């Protein structure tokens, strides 16, 4: 590998070791010419220890970035942070993966409204306790709470 880095993360009752291997020898890929700006490819190995069990996962990435293992590992981690913070929340709070809006601009419009609602719940001025899903359900049934979220009260 051209580069290697390893990170260790503890939290939520688990230990996770991530190893990033970065390669700049692109000729070993099948048809690298299909990606004219390709700068490197990477392999992320995750080893997760949770409740006495160990799981392993390997993910592969291609990138236009220079082959810098620390930078690439950070970029990949940031991407998944966004995925977990936004898309994961949308699925938990609104069952977004179950949405079946398929006509015209319905899916895009609903996604915009859901993100707006999620942000309103996160910025709740009353700092009401409870999960985002719980607060969404309360806002659904309480005119007073909905008015607080919208800044009308």
CSV table of C-alpha atoms in Angstrom, one decimal:
chain,number,residue,atom,x,y,z
A,1,UNK,CA,0.0,0.0,0.0
A,2,UNK,CA,1.0,3.6,-0.6
A,3,UNK,CA,-0.4,4.7,2.7
A,4,UNK,CA,-1.7,3.2,5.9
A,5,UNK,CA,-3.4,4.6,9.0
A,6,UNK,CA,-5.2,3.1,12.0
A,7,UNK,CA,-7.8,4.6,14.3
A,8,UNK,CA,-9.3,3.4,17.5
A,9,UNK,CA,-12.7,4.5,18.7
A,10,UNK,CA,-14.4,3.6,22.0
A,11,UNK,CA,-18.0,4.5,22.8
A,12,UNK,CA,-21.5,3.2,23.0
A,13,UNK,CA,-20.2,0.0,24.7
A,14,UNK,CA,-18.0,-1.0,21.8
A,15,UNK,CA,-14.4,-0.8,20.6
A,16,UNK,CA,-13.8,-0.2,16.9
A,17,UNK,CA,-10.5,-0.4,15.1
A,18,UNK,CA,-10.4,1.0,11.6
A,19,UNK,CA,-7.5,0.4,9.2
A,20,UNK,CA,-7.2,2.4,6.0
A,21,UNK,CA,-4.9,1.1,3.2
A,22,UNK,CA,-4.5,3.4,0.2
A,23,UNK,CA,-3.1,2.4,-3.1
A,24,UNK,CA,-2.0,4.5,-6.1
A,25,UNK,CA,-1.1,1.6,-8.4
A,26,UNK,CA,-4.2,1.9,-10.5
A,27,UNK,CA,-3.2,-0.4,-13.3
A,28,UNK,CA,-4.3,-3.4,-11.2
A,29,UNK,CA,-7.9,-2.2,-11.4
A,30,UNK,CA,-10.2,-3.4,-14.2
A,31,UNK,CA,-10.6,-0.5,-16.6
A,32,UNK,CA,-9.2,2.4,-14.6
A,33,UNK,CA,-9.6,4.6,-17.7
A,34,UNK,CA,-13.3,4.7,-16.9
A,35,UNK,CA,-12.4,7.2,-14.1
A,36,UNK,CA,-10.1,9.8,-15.7
A,37,UNK,CA,-9.6,11.7,-12.4
A,38,UNK,CA,-9.0,8.6,-10.4
A,39,UNK,CA,-6.2,9.3,-7.9
A,40,UNK,CA,-6.2,6.2,-5.7
A,41,UNK,CA,-8.3,3.5,-4.2
A,42,UNK,CA,-8.6,2.4,-0.6
A,43,UNK,CA,-9.7,-0.4,1.6
A,44,UNK,CA,-11.1,0.2,5.0
A,45,UNK,CA,-11.1,-2.7,7.4
A,46,UNK,CA,-13.2,-2.4,10.5
A,47,UNK,CA,-12.9,-4.6,13.5
A,48,UNK,CA,-15.7,-4.1,16.0
A,49,UNK,CA,-15.8,-5.6,19.5
A,50,UNK,CA,-19.2,-5.5,21.1
A,51,UNK,CA,-20.4,-7.6,24.1
A,52,UNK,CA,-17.7,-10.1,23.7
A,53,UNK,CA,-18.3,-10.6,20.0
A,54,UNK,CA,-15.9,-9.5,17.2
A,55,UNK,CA,-17.1,-8.6,13.7
A,56,UNK,CA,-15.0,-7.7,10.7
A,57,UNK,CA,-16.0,-5.6,7.7
A,58,UNK,CA,-14.1,-4.6,4.6
A,59,UNK,CA,-15.2,-1.7,2.4
A,60,UNK,CA,-13.6,-0.5,-0.9
A,61,UNK,CA,-13.5,3.1,-2.2
A,62,UNK,CA,-12.1,4.9,-5.2
A,63,UNK,CA,-11.2,8.5,-5.0
A,64,UNK,CA,-9.9,11.5,-7.0
A,65,UNK,CA,-7.9,12.5,-3.9
A,66,UNK,CA,-4.1,12.1,-3.6
A,67,UNK,CA,-3.2,8.8,-2.0
A,68,UNK,CA,-3.0,10.0,1.6
A,69,UNK,CA,-4.4,7.4,4.1
A,70,UNK,CA,-5.1,9.8,7.0
A,71,UNK,CA,-6.9,12.3,4.7
A,72,UNK,CA,-8.9,9.6,2.9
A,73,UNK,CA,-9.9,7.8,6.2
A,74,UNK,CA,-11.1,11.2,7.6
A,75,UNK,CA,-13.1,12.0,4.5
A,76,UNK,CA,-14.7,8.6,4.5
A,77,UNK,CA,-15.5,8.9,8.2
A,78,UNK,CA,-17.0,12.4,7.7
A,79,UNK,CA,-19.2,11.0,4.9
A,80,UNK,CA,-20.6,8.3,7.2
A,81,UNK,CA,-21.1,10.9,9.9
A,82,UNK,CA,-23.4,12.8,7.6
A,83,UNK,CA,-25.1,9.6,6.5
A,84,UNK,CA,-25.8,8.7,10.2
A,85,UNK,CA,-26.7,12.2,11.3
A,86,UNK,CA,-29.1,13.1,8.5
A,87,UNK,CA,-30.2,10.0,6.5
A,88,UNK,CA,-30.3,7.7,9.5
A,89,UNK,CA,-32.4,10.2,11.5
A,90,UNK,CA,-34.8,10.6,8.6
A,91,UNK,CA,-35.3,6.9,8.5
A,92,UNK,CA,-35.8,6.6,12.2
A,93,UNK,CA,-38.0,9.7,12.7
A,94,UNK,CA,-40.0,9.5,9.4
A,95,UNK,CA,-39.6,5.9,8.2
A,96,UNK,CA,-38.0,7.4,5.2
A,97,UNK,CA,-36.8,4.1,3.7
A,98,UNK,CA,-40.5,3.1,3.5
A,99,UNK,CA,-41.6,6.1,1.5
A,100,UNK,CA,-43.2,5.2,-1.8
A,101,UNK,CA,-43.8,8.6,-3.3
A,102,UNK,CA,-43.0,8.1,-7.0
A,103,UNK,CA,-45.0,10.7,-9.0
A,104,UNK,CA,-43.7,14.0,-10.4
A,105,UNK,CA,-41.8,15.9,-7.7
A,106,UNK,CA,-43.4,14.2,-4.7
A,107,UNK,CA,-40.3,12.5,-3.4
A,108,UNK,CA,-38.2,15.6,-3.6
A,109,UNK,CA,-40.8,17.8,-2.1
A,110,UNK,CA,-41.5,15.4,0.8
A,111,UNK,CA,-37.7,15.0,1.4
A,112,UNK,CA,-37.4,18.8,1.7
A,113,UNK,CA,-40.3,19.0,4.1
A,114,UNK,CA,-38.9,16.2,6.2
A,115,UNK,CA,-35.4,17.8,6.4
A,116,UNK,CA,-37.1,21.1,7.4
A,117,UNK,CA,-39.1,19.4,10.1
A,118,UNK,CA,-36.1,17.5,11.4
A,119,UNK,CA,-34.2,20.8,11.7
A,120,UNK,CA,-37.1,22.4,13.5
A,121,UNK,CA,-37.2,19.6,16.0
A,122,UNK,CA,-33.4,19.8,16.5
A,123,UNK,CA,-33.7,23.6,17.1
A,124,UNK,CA,-36.6,23.2,19.5
A,125,UNK,CA,-36.5,26.3,21.7
A,126,UNK,CA,-38.2,24.6,24.6
A,127,UNK,CA,-35.5,21.9,24.8
A,128,UNK,CA,-38.2,19.4,25.4
A,129,UNK,CA,-36.9,16.0,26.4
A,130,UNK,CA,-37.5,12.9,24.3
A,131,UNK,CA,-36.2,11.5,21.0
A,132,UNK,CA,-36.7,13.3,17.7
A,133,UNK,CA,-39.3,10.7,16.8
A,134,UNK,CA,-41.2,11.4,20.1
A,135,UNK,CA,-41.1,15.1,19.6
A,136,UNK,CA,-42.4,14.7,16.0
A,137,UNK,CA,-45.3,12.7,17.3
A,138,UNK,CA,-46.0,15.4,20.0
A,139,UNK,CA,-45.8,18.1,17.3
A,140,UNK,CA,-48.2,16.1,15.2
A,141,UNK,CA,-50.9,16.2,18.0
A,142,UNK,CA,-50.2,19.5,19.8
A,143,UNK,CA,-51.0,22.8,18.3
A,144,UNK,CA,-49.2,24.6,21.1
A,145,UNK,CA,-45.9,22.6,20.7
A,146,UNK,CA,-46.1,23.0,16.9
A,147,UNK,CA,-46.5,26.8,17.3
A,148,UNK,CA,-43.4,26.8,19.6
A,149,UNK,CA,-41.4,25.0,17.0
A,150,UNK,CA,-42.4,27.4,14.3
A,151,UNK,CA,-41.6,30.4,16.5
A,152,UNK,CA,-45.2,31.5,16.6
A,153,UNK,CA,-45.4,31.5,20.4
